[in-house]
Short mmCIF file of C-alpha atoms and ligand atoms in Angstrom, two decimals:
data_model
loop_
_atom_site.label_atom_id
_atom_site.label_comp_id
_atom_site.label_asym_id
_atom_site.label_seq_id
_atom_site.Cartn_x
_atom_site.Cartn_y
_atom_site.Cartn_z
CA MET A 253 -4.51 -7.88 2.68
CA ASN A 254 -1.98 -8.45 5.37
CA ASP A 255 -1.03 -6.24 8.34
CA PRO A 256 -3.33 -3.58 9.80
CA ASN A 257 -1.67 -0.17 9.32
CA GLY A 258 -2.31 3.40 10.45
CA LEU A 259 -5.00 2.55 12.99
CA VAL A 260 -6.34 5.89 14.20
CA TYR A 261 -9.64 7.34 15.41
CA ARG A 262 -10.84 10.78 14.39
CA ASP A 263 -14.16 12.61 14.41
CA GLY A 264 -16.36 9.58 15.00
CA GLN A 265 -14.52 7.26 12.64
CA TYR A 266 -12.06 4.44 13.06
CA HIS A 267 -9.59 4.36 10.19
CA LEU A 268 -8.16 1.03 9.17
CA PHE A 269 -5.39 1.12 6.59
CA TYR A 270 -3.86 -2.18 5.65
CA GLN A 271 -1.14 -3.85 3.61
CA HIS A 272 -2.84 -4.42 0.30
CA ASN A 273 -2.17 -5.69 -3.19
CA PRO A 274 -4.64 -3.73 -5.34
CA SER A 275 -4.17 -6.10 -8.28
CA GLY A 276 -4.48 -9.63 -6.96
CA PRO A 277 -4.92 -12.03 -4.07
CA GLY A 278 -1.19 -12.75 -3.55
CA TRP A 279 1.43 -10.70 -1.70
CA ALA A 280 2.80 -8.07 -4.17
CA ASN A 281 2.54 -4.36 -5.08
CA MET A 282 2.26 -3.31 -1.46
CA SER A 283 0.05 -0.27 -0.91
CA TRP A 284 -2.15 1.01 1.90
CA GLY A 285 -5.78 0.05 1.44
CA HIS A 286 -8.30 2.00 3.51
CA ALA A 287 -11.61 1.33 5.25
CA VAL A 288 -13.57 3.32 7.85
CA SER A 289 -16.08 2.38 10.52
CA PRO A 290 -18.12 4.30 13.08
CA ASP A 291 -18.33 1.32 15.47
CA LEU A 292 -15.71 -1.32 14.51
CA ARG A 293 -18.53 -3.53 13.19
CA THR A 294 -19.57 -2.14 9.83
CA TRP A 295 -16.80 -1.04 7.49
CA ARG A 296 -16.89 1.07 4.36
CA GLU A 297 -14.18 0.43 1.80
CA LEU A 298 -12.45 3.52 0.38
CA PRO A 299 -9.96 3.92 -2.48
CA VAL A 300 -6.31 2.96 -1.97
CA ALA A 301 -4.86 5.66 0.31
CA ILE A 302 -1.13 5.40 -0.36
CA GLY A 303 -0.07 3.56 -3.46
CA GLY A 304 3.28 1.98 -4.16
CA ASP A 305 5.15 3.20 -7.24
CA ARG A 306 8.08 2.22 -9.42
CA ASP A 307 10.63 3.21 -6.78
CA ALA A 308 9.13 1.88 -3.60
CA GLN A 309 6.46 -0.32 -2.12
CA ILE A 310 4.52 0.94 0.88
CA TYR A 311 5.10 -1.39 3.81
CA SER A 312 3.56 -1.27 7.27
CA GLY A 313 3.36 1.75 9.55
CA SER A 314 1.06 3.94 11.59
CA ALA A 315 -0.93 7.18 11.41
CA VAL A 316 -1.46 10.07 13.79
CA VAL A 317 -3.71 13.08 14.01
CA ASP A 318 -1.17 15.90 14.35
CA HIS A 319 -3.39 17.86 16.75
CA HIS A 320 -0.92 20.75 17.21
CA ASN A 321 0.12 20.84 13.55
CA THR A 322 3.71 20.20 14.61
CA SER A 323 4.53 19.05 11.07
CA GLY A 324 3.14 22.18 9.43
CA PHE A 325 1.33 20.03 6.86
CA GLY A 326 -2.00 21.52 7.96
CA THR A 327 -3.09 24.52 10.02
CA ALA A 328 -3.97 25.05 13.66
CA ASP A 329 -7.65 24.97 12.67
CA ASN A 330 -7.32 22.00 10.40
CA PRO A 331 -4.78 19.62 11.95
CA PRO A 332 -3.38 17.20 9.38
CA MET A 333 -3.33 13.43 9.53
CA VAL A 334 0.14 12.03 9.01
CA ALA A 335 1.00 8.49 7.99
CA ILE A 336 4.45 7.15 8.82
CA TYR A 337 5.21 4.12 6.67
CA THR A 338 8.13 2.04 5.47
CA ALA A 339 9.24 2.75 1.93
CA LYS A 340 10.79 -0.45 0.61
CA TYR A 341 12.98 0.54 -2.35
CA ARG A 342 13.88 -1.64 -5.30
CA SER A 343 17.45 -1.72 -4.01
CA GLY A 344 16.13 -3.48 -0.90
CA ARG A 345 16.66 -0.48 1.34
CA GLN A 346 13.92 0.19 3.91
CA THR A 347 13.41 3.72 5.22
CA GLN A 348 10.66 5.54 7.10
CA SER A 349 8.63 8.05 5.09
CA LEU A 350 5.63 10.34 5.52
CA ALA A 351 2.39 10.99 3.71
CA TYR A 352 -0.23 13.48 4.91
CA SER A 353 -3.85 14.35 4.45
CA THR A 354 -5.60 17.66 5.06
CA ASP A 355 -9.06 16.48 4.00
CA GLY A 356 -9.84 14.01 6.77
CA ALA A 357 -7.99 11.05 5.22
CA ALA A 358 -9.73 11.20 1.81
CA THR A 359 -6.56 11.97 -0.16
CA TRP A 360 -2.89 11.59 0.72
CA SER A 361 0.31 13.27 -0.50
CA LYS A 362 3.79 11.87 -0.05
CA PHE A 363 6.16 14.28 1.72
CA ARG A 364 8.81 15.75 -0.59
CA GLY A 365 11.49 15.45 2.06
CA ASN A 366 11.17 11.65 2.27
CA PRO A 367 12.69 9.56 3.69
CA VAL A 368 12.68 10.93 7.22
CA VAL A 369 14.71 8.12 8.80
CA ASP A 370 17.32 6.12 6.91
CA ARG A 371 19.69 3.70 8.63
CA ARG A 372 21.01 2.27 5.34
CA SER A 373 19.35 -0.94 6.40
CA THR A 374 17.38 -3.47 4.38
CA ASN A 375 15.40 -4.61 7.42
CA PHE A 376 14.32 -1.41 9.16
CA ARG A 377 10.53 -1.20 9.14
CA ASP A 378 7.03 -0.96 10.61
CA PRO A 379 7.16 2.40 12.46
CA LYS A 380 4.54 2.97 15.14
CA VAL A 381 4.38 6.63 16.16
CA PHE A 382 2.56 8.08 19.17
CA TRP A 383 2.53 11.31 21.17
CA TYR A 384 4.43 11.02 24.45
CA ASP A 385 3.40 13.49 27.13
CA ASP A 386 5.04 13.54 30.54
CA GLY A 387 4.60 17.24 31.33
CA PRO A 388 5.63 20.45 29.53
CA SER A 389 9.34 19.64 29.31
CA LYS A 390 8.82 16.08 28.07
CA ARG A 391 6.41 16.10 25.15
CA TYR A 392 7.29 14.73 21.75
CA TRP A 393 6.55 12.12 19.13
CA VAL A 394 8.03 8.68 19.75
CA MET A 395 8.62 6.13 16.99
CA VAL A 396 9.17 2.44 17.61
CA ALA A 397 10.33 0.41 14.60
CA VAL A 398 12.27 -2.82 14.11
CA GLU A 399 15.60 -3.97 12.82
CA ALA A 400 13.86 -7.19 11.87
CA LEU A 401 16.78 -9.60 11.44
CA ASP A 402 18.56 -8.30 14.55
CA ARG A 403 15.36 -8.82 16.57
CA LYS A 404 15.64 -5.29 17.89
CA VAL A 405 13.13 -2.53 18.49
CA VAL A 406 14.67 0.87 17.75
CA LEU A 407 13.21 4.03 19.31
CA TYR A 408 13.36 7.61 17.97
CA ARG A 409 11.94 10.97 18.96
CA SER A 410 10.81 14.03 17.04
CA ASP A 411 9.15 17.39 17.59
CA ASP A 412 7.73 17.73 14.08
CA LEU A 413 7.51 14.19 12.63
CA LYS A 414 10.16 15.18 10.05
CA LYS A 415 13.44 15.26 11.98
CA TRP A 416 14.06 12.21 14.14
CA ARG A 417 16.84 11.37 16.56
CA PRO A 418 17.65 8.01 18.13
CA LEU A 419 16.57 7.36 21.71
CA SER A 420 17.46 3.76 22.49
CA GLU A 421 17.17 0.13 21.42
CA PHE A 422 15.51 -2.92 22.94
CA GLY A 423 16.33 -6.55 22.20
CA PRO A 424 17.03 -9.17 21.20
CA ARG A 425 15.16 -10.87 24.03
CA GLY A 426 13.33 -14.14 24.58
CA ASP A 427 14.00 -17.64 23.37
CA TYR A 428 12.89 -17.02 19.88
CA ARG A 429 14.97 -16.93 16.68
CA GLY A 430 13.15 -15.82 13.48
CA ILE A 431 12.64 -12.07 12.97
CA TRP A 432 10.81 -9.23 14.73
CA GLU A 433 8.14 -7.13 13.01
CA CYS A 434 5.36 -4.63 13.69
CA PRO A 435 6.13 -3.19 17.16
CA ASP A 436 3.74 -1.14 19.28
CA LEU A 437 4.29 0.59 22.64
CA PHE A 438 1.60 1.93 24.97
CA PRO A 439 0.74 2.49 28.66
CA LEU A 440 -2.07 0.72 30.49
CA PRO A 441 -3.25 0.90 34.09
CA VAL A 442 -2.89 -2.35 36.04
CA ASP A 443 -6.28 -3.61 37.23
CA GLY A 444 -7.76 -0.26 36.20
CA ASN A 445 -5.69 1.62 38.80
CA PRO A 446 -4.56 4.95 37.26
CA ASP A 447 -1.78 5.21 39.86
CA ARG A 448 -0.23 1.98 38.68
CA VAL A 449 0.64 2.30 35.01
CA LYS A 450 2.85 -0.16 33.14
CA TRP A 451 4.02 -0.01 29.52
CA VAL A 452 3.43 -2.79 27.03
CA LEU A 453 5.82 -3.42 24.13
CA VAL A 454 4.23 -5.55 21.41
CA VAL A 455 6.39 -7.36 18.86
CA SER A 456 5.35 -9.83 16.18
CA HIS A 457 7.65 -12.82 15.79
CA ASN A 458 7.95 -14.41 12.38
CA PRO A 459 9.87 -17.51 11.37
CA ALA A 460 9.80 -16.43 7.71
CA THR A 461 10.51 -13.21 5.89
CA VAL A 462 7.91 -11.81 3.53
CA ASP A 463 10.24 -11.77 0.56
CA VAL A 464 11.71 -15.22 0.96
CA LEU A 465 9.37 -17.77 2.43
CA PRO A 466 11.34 -20.87 3.40
CA PRO A 467 10.01 -24.19 2.13
CA ALA A 468 7.82 -25.79 4.78
CA ALA A 469 10.37 -28.54 5.39
CA ASP A 470 12.94 -25.99 6.56
CA VAL A 471 10.75 -24.63 9.33
CA SER A 472 11.70 -26.26 12.59
CA PRO A 473 8.97 -26.96 15.18
CA LYS A 474 10.63 -24.44 17.46
CA LEU A 475 10.19 -21.66 14.93
CA LEU A 476 6.66 -22.81 14.19
CA LYS A 477 5.65 -22.46 17.78
CA GLY A 478 6.98 -18.92 17.90
CA THR A 479 4.77 -17.54 15.16
CA GLY A 480 2.55 -14.76 16.39
CA THR A 481 2.21 -11.52 18.30
CA ARG A 482 3.93 -11.30 21.67
CA TYR A 483 4.27 -8.61 24.33
CA PHE A 484 6.60 -7.53 27.11
CA VAL A 485 5.33 -5.72 30.20
CA GLY A 486 7.71 -3.14 31.65
CA ASP A 487 8.46 0.56 31.97
CA PHE A 488 9.14 3.40 29.54
CA ASP A 489 10.66 6.67 30.76
CA GLY A 490 10.34 8.53 27.48
CA GLU A 491 13.68 7.21 26.28
CA ARG A 492 14.15 3.59 27.10
CA PHE A 493 11.92 0.55 27.54
CA THR A 494 12.86 -2.01 30.19
CA ALA A 495 11.06 -5.35 30.41
CA ASP A 496 10.01 -7.02 33.67
CA GLY A 497 10.23 -10.53 32.23
CA PRO A 498 10.06 -12.70 29.11
CA PRO A 499 7.48 -12.14 26.36
CA GLU A 500 4.03 -13.74 26.38
CA PHE A 501 1.58 -14.26 23.54
CA VAL A 502 -1.17 -11.74 22.94
CA ASP A 503 -3.09 -14.58 21.28
CA GLU A 504 -2.05 -18.22 21.42
CA GLY A 505 -3.65 -19.33 18.15
CA ARG A 506 -1.97 -19.71 14.77
CA ASP A 507 -3.65 -16.76 13.10
CA PHE A 508 -3.02 -13.56 14.99
CA TYR A 509 -0.17 -11.63 13.46
CA ALA A 510 1.02 -8.01 13.22
CA GLY A 511 -1.36 -6.94 15.99
CA VAL A 512 -1.23 -3.18 16.64
CA THR A 513 -3.49 -0.67 18.41
CA PHE A 514 -5.44 2.46 17.50
CA ASN A 515 -4.08 5.90 18.28
CA ASP A 516 -6.62 8.28 19.91
CA ALA A 517 -9.35 5.67 20.53
CA PRO A 518 -12.30 7.11 22.51
CA ALA A 519 -12.36 6.96 26.32
CA GLY A 520 -8.67 6.09 26.48
CA LYS A 521 -9.37 2.56 25.26
CA ARG A 522 -6.58 0.42 23.83
CA ILE A 523 -8.03 -1.47 20.87
CA MET A 524 -6.03 -3.95 18.82
CA LEU A 525 -6.59 -5.56 15.45
CA GLY A 526 -4.46 -8.40 14.19
CA TRP A 527 -4.06 -9.84 10.74
CA MET A 528 -5.81 -13.20 10.83
CA SER A 529 -3.26 -15.37 9.09
CA ASN A 530 0.24 -16.78 9.31
CA TRP A 531 3.10 -16.30 6.86
CA LEU A 532 3.66 -20.07 6.91
CA TYR A 533 0.61 -20.55 4.67
CA ALA A 534 -0.88 -17.10 4.06
CA GLN A 535 -0.21 -17.37 0.33
CA GLN A 536 -1.96 -20.72 0.07
CA THR A 537 -5.25 -20.27 1.90
CA PRO A 538 -8.23 -21.13 -0.32
CA THR A 539 -9.73 -18.09 -1.95
CA GLY A 540 -11.79 -16.70 -4.78
CA ARG A 541 -10.98 -13.10 -5.52
CA TRP A 542 -9.65 -11.98 -2.16
CA ARG A 543 -7.39 -13.29 0.53
CA GLY A 544 -6.72 -12.07 4.06
CA ALA A 545 -8.84 -10.61 6.84
CA MET A 546 -8.48 -8.83 10.16
CA THR A 547 -9.40 -10.35 13.52
CA LEU A 548 -12.26 -8.89 15.51
CA PRO A 549 -11.29 -5.70 17.39
CA ARG A 550 -10.15 -6.40 20.93
CA GLU A 551 -9.92 -4.12 23.87
CA LEU A 552 -6.70 -4.75 25.81
CA ARG A 553 -6.31 -4.41 29.56
CA LEU A 554 -3.64 -5.32 32.10
CA ARG A 555 -4.91 -7.58 34.86
CA THR A 556 -2.94 -9.20 37.66
CA VAL A 557 -2.80 -12.92 36.89
CA HIS A 558 -0.69 -15.16 39.16
CA GLY A 559 0.84 -12.07 40.76
CA LYS A 560 1.99 -10.38 37.50
CA PRO A 561 0.31 -7.91 35.14
CA ALA A 562 -0.88 -9.81 32.05
CA LEU A 563 -2.60 -8.63 28.92
CA VAL A 564 -6.23 -9.66 28.64
CA SER A 565 -8.25 -9.12 25.49
CA ARG A 566 -11.97 -9.08 24.78
CA VAL A 567 -14.00 -8.28 21.72
CA THR A 568 -15.28 -4.73 21.96
CA GLY A 569 -18.24 -2.73 20.61
CA PRO A 570 -21.50 -3.91 19.04
CA LEU A 571 -19.92 -7.20 17.99
CA ALA A 572 -19.74 -8.14 21.66
CA THR A 573 -23.09 -6.73 22.70
CA GLY A 574 -25.29 -6.99 19.58
CA GLY A 575 -26.78 -9.86 17.61
CA ARG A 576 -29.85 -12.00 18.25
CA LYS A 577 -30.05 -14.36 21.22
CA THR A 578 -31.03 -17.53 19.41
CA TYR A 579 -30.52 -19.95 22.27
CA SER A 580 -30.14 -19.27 25.96
CA ARG A 581 -30.35 -21.61 28.96
CA ASN A 582 -29.21 -21.54 32.56
CA GLY A 583 -28.25 -24.53 34.66
CA ILE A 584 -27.91 -27.43 32.21
CA THR A 585 -26.37 -30.81 32.82
CA VAL A 586 -24.92 -32.51 29.78
CA GLY A 587 -24.46 -36.26 29.91
CA ARG A 588 -21.74 -38.43 28.46
CA GLY A 589 -21.73 -38.09 24.67
CA GLY A 590 -22.76 -34.45 24.62
CA MET A 591 -25.71 -32.51 23.24
CA ARG A 592 -26.58 -31.07 19.84
CA LEU A 593 -28.01 -27.56 19.97
CA PRO A 594 -31.19 -26.72 18.04
CA VAL A 595 -29.34 -23.98 16.17
CA ARG A 596 -27.63 -23.93 12.80
CA ALA A 597 -25.48 -20.93 12.01
CA ARG A 598 -22.29 -19.73 10.39
CA THR A 599 -21.69 -16.41 12.12
CA TYR A 600 -22.34 -16.36 15.83
CA ARG A 601 -20.97 -16.12 19.33
CA VAL A 602 -21.25 -18.91 21.89
CA HIS A 603 -20.84 -18.01 25.52
CA ALA A 604 -20.61 -20.97 27.89
CA GLU A 605 -19.83 -21.07 31.56
CA PHE A 606 -18.86 -24.62 32.44
CA THR A 607 -18.73 -25.83 36.01
CA HIS A 608 -16.99 -29.10 36.07
CA ARG A 609 -18.60 -32.41 37.11
CA SER A 610 -17.30 -35.88 36.34
CA ALA A 611 -16.31 -35.44 32.66
CA LYS A 612 -12.71 -36.04 31.61
CA SER A 613 -13.06 -33.40 28.93
CA PHE A 614 -15.74 -30.95 27.87
CA GLY A 615 -16.23 -28.09 25.43
CA VAL A 616 -18.04 -26.99 22.29
CA THR A 617 -17.84 -28.10 18.67
CA VAL A 618 -18.55 -25.54 15.96
CA ARG A 619 -18.86 -25.58 12.15
CA ARG A 620 -19.88 -29.21 12.37
CA SER A 621 -21.27 -31.22 9.45
CA ALA A 622 -24.50 -33.22 9.86
CA ASP A 623 -22.60 -36.49 10.23
CA GLY A 624 -20.04 -34.95 12.58
CA THR A 625 -17.01 -35.87 10.45
CA GLU A 626 -16.20 -32.22 9.75
CA ARG A 627 -15.82 -30.14 12.89
CA THR A 628 -13.73 -27.64 14.85
CA ARG A 629 -13.43 -28.70 18.47
CA ILE A 630 -12.73 -26.44 21.39
CA SER A 631 -12.18 -28.70 24.35
CA TYR A 632 -10.88 -28.62 27.89
CA ASP A 633 -8.93 -31.56 29.24
CA VAL A 634 -9.36 -31.75 32.99
CA ALA A 635 -6.35 -33.96 33.77
CA THR A 636 -3.82 -31.70 32.03
CA GLY A 637 -5.67 -28.41 32.56
CA THR A 638 -5.34 -27.51 28.87
CA LEU A 639 -7.72 -25.87 26.46
CA SER A 640 -7.31 -26.90 22.83
CA VAL A 641 -8.60 -25.77 19.51
CA ASP A 642 -8.43 -28.66 17.06
CA ARG A 643 -8.77 -27.80 13.39
CA THR A 644 -7.37 -31.03 11.98
CA ARG A 645 -10.89 -31.96 10.73
CA SER A 646 -12.18 -28.44 10.23
CA GLY A 647 -12.77 -28.71 6.45
CA ASN A 648 -10.27 -27.85 3.75
CA ILE A 649 -6.93 -28.41 5.48
CA LEU A 650 -4.74 -29.79 2.73
CA PHE A 651 -3.75 -26.59 0.93
CA GLY A 652 -0.66 -26.14 3.12
CA PRO A 653 1.24 -28.81 5.04
CA LEU A 654 1.58 -26.57 8.08
CA PHE A 655 -2.10 -25.70 8.32
CA PRO A 656 -3.66 -28.66 10.19
CA SER A 657 -2.96 -27.98 13.85
CA VAL A 658 -4.07 -28.36 17.44
CA GLU A 659 -3.40 -25.39 19.69
CA SER A 660 -3.13 -26.38 23.35
CA VAL A 661 -2.86 -23.82 26.10
CA ARG A 662 -2.72 -24.29 29.86
CA VAL A 663 -5.75 -22.57 31.35
CA PRO A 664 -6.38 -22.97 35.10
CA LEU A 665 -10.03 -23.44 36.10
CA ARG A 666 -11.39 -20.80 38.46
CA ALA A 667 -13.23 -22.36 41.38
CA GLY A 668 -13.75 -25.34 39.07
CA ALA A 669 -15.24 -23.18 36.31
CA LEU A 670 -14.30 -22.36 32.73
CA ASP A 671 -15.73 -19.29 31.03
CA LEU A 672 -15.60 -19.68 27.26
CA ASP A 673 -16.48 -17.10 24.64
CA VAL A 674 -16.24 -18.25 21.02
CA TYR A 675 -16.77 -16.05 17.97
CA VAL A 676 -17.37 -18.03 14.81
CA ASP A 677 -17.32 -16.55 11.33
CA THR A 678 -17.31 -17.91 7.80
CA THR A 679 -13.62 -18.86 7.94
CA SER A 680 -12.52 -18.28 11.53
CA VAL A 681 -12.88 -19.09 15.20
CA GLU A 682 -11.75 -16.65 17.89
CA VAL A 683 -11.76 -18.21 21.35
CA PHE A 684 -11.51 -16.28 24.62
CA ALA A 685 -11.17 -18.17 27.90
CA GLN A 686 -11.53 -16.98 31.50
CA ARG A 687 -12.76 -13.54 30.46
CA GLY A 688 -10.01 -12.79 28.01
CA THR A 689 -7.06 -14.12 30.00
CA HIS A 690 -6.36 -16.43 27.05
CA ALA A 691 -7.19 -15.94 23.38
CA ILE A 692 -6.81 -18.46 20.56
CA THR A 693 -7.51 -17.40 16.99
CA ASP A 694 -7.52 -19.88 14.13
CA LEU A 695 -8.61 -19.84 10.51
CA VAL A 696 -10.85 -22.72 9.38
CA PHE A 697 -12.24 -23.50 5.93
CA PRO A 698 -15.35 -25.64 6.49
CA ASN A 699 -18.01 -26.52 3.98
CA PRO A 700 -20.68 -23.77 3.99
CA SER A 701 -23.23 -26.41 4.99
CA SER A 702 -21.34 -27.35 8.18
CA THR A 703 -23.41 -25.29 10.56
CA ALA A 704 -24.23 -27.57 13.50
CA ILE A 705 -23.14 -26.79 17.06
CA SER A 706 -22.73 -29.16 19.99
CA VAL A 707 -21.74 -29.11 23.62
CA ASP A 708 -19.40 -31.99 24.40
CA SER A 709 -18.88 -34.02 27.54
CA ASP A 710 -16.58 -37.03 27.42
CA GLY A 711 -16.10 -39.64 30.10
CA GLY A 712 -18.75 -38.24 32.41
CA ARG A 713 -21.17 -35.39 32.99
CA THR A 714 -20.64 -31.63 32.70
CA HIS A 715 -22.68 -28.79 34.14
CA LEU A 716 -23.15 -25.38 32.53
CA ARG A 717 -24.18 -22.37 34.54
CA THR A 718 -25.15 -20.55 31.33
CA LEU A 719 -25.11 -21.27 27.62
CA THR A 720 -25.99 -18.63 25.03
CA VAL A 721 -25.76 -18.58 21.25
CA THR A 722 -26.02 -15.14 19.68
CA THR A 723 -26.34 -15.16 15.91
CA MET A 724 -25.07 -12.26 13.83
CA ASP A 725 -25.61 -11.05 10.31
C1 FRU B 75 4.54 -8.25 8.51
C2 FRU B 75 5.32 -7.62 7.37
C3 FRU B 75 5.92 -6.29 7.80
C4 FRU B 75 6.07 -5.56 6.49
C5 FRU B 75 4.83 -6.00 5.75
C6 FRU B 75 5.00 -6.09 4.27
O1 FRU B 75 3.55 -9.13 8.09
O2 FRU B 75 6.30 -8.51 6.93
O3 FRU B 75 7.14 -6.42 8.50
O4 FRU B 75 6.11 -4.18 6.67
O5 FRU B 75 4.49 -7.27 6.28
O6 FRU B 75 3.79 -6.39 3.64
#
């Protein structure tokens, strides 16, 4: 799998469609796979929802519940679900097309009037559609899509999902070259204040194209750094998006791409899933029969950080609250050299609240082998104020020259303290610092037997207010 597609909630179920090759673990034969979950923790796999055919592959897009049956695909009593996806034709042309379901997403039919938007472009894709409602005279569907090579987001509106007219364009913006993919646009209150709403435009930045991956040697460090999902904060008046400043990363790790959010999530929540990989090596990651996974679901909020609204993200649902508390201590001092925890695990969450003492650096090491030679280190360097995730000794790293990496992010301490939340799974670490102000997601491929965990303290002592390990099935 690659990108999450058609994220939508309906009648107690989260629907996750995704870019999928039904016949192998490499990128080809793009179709929409489908899985459902009541709680974003346990997923049930369903048959392929929208299959590619001889004419066109089914690239990324979104899905809506057409509550008022504006499309006429259903009835007032049985509102249809409508998927808006990119049809990528053999000629190279990319257009936006529809498929609909009137049986609660079990079966899908392609619309006979496809395509619904055609710009005669070979790089027009990844439509995200949502219902815009600013009072009776300003209610319609809005589509954001990209002209990928031009690094532009193009906006359209429609009353029935079938006829679309252009609204505006945004971009190119920011220092980044590469291409733009997978946009999303949504409102969020700042600091939870409903009277202060800002709009967030999400765009994934990619140094490579899916069809032609450049050889590793051709990828400049500048492009490398830009890989990932970014966002602009600004305003949207129903026609045009204006940004307040340059883009920031949603997640500063190497493996958070194509992040998009659910339509109609309960309680007005904004929940994002990303594809946990990177086109620089996505086709090379070690695998058996499958390749590709989603990140954990994250609830997004806007919080004022250094005087500006910034996106913060935290794992949501039973993944964040469930599990078994295997180790829990308050008020620990760790001496020079660190401390091994009496826990061995592969899937768990570590929550640590460090209050600094004399150490030059401190942190946690996960997926560590008995002799310590294999390890993934999450460490904070006091002198530079940076948090790093180092996967250069994390296990199998040699499958792709661009895989071994150290992500370093500036993270200010708060009253001398660092709050660290780390979710570890069989082949991933997802790190959240200062209550979601920073996120770093990285794939790792350790030996299954590398299950030790340690708290590290180098060059002095470190104090922890709390330390908890929660193991999960
Ligand atoms: C992003 C992307 C999208 C495209 C899809 C094809 O990863 O390149 O732009 O729709 O993947 O699988």
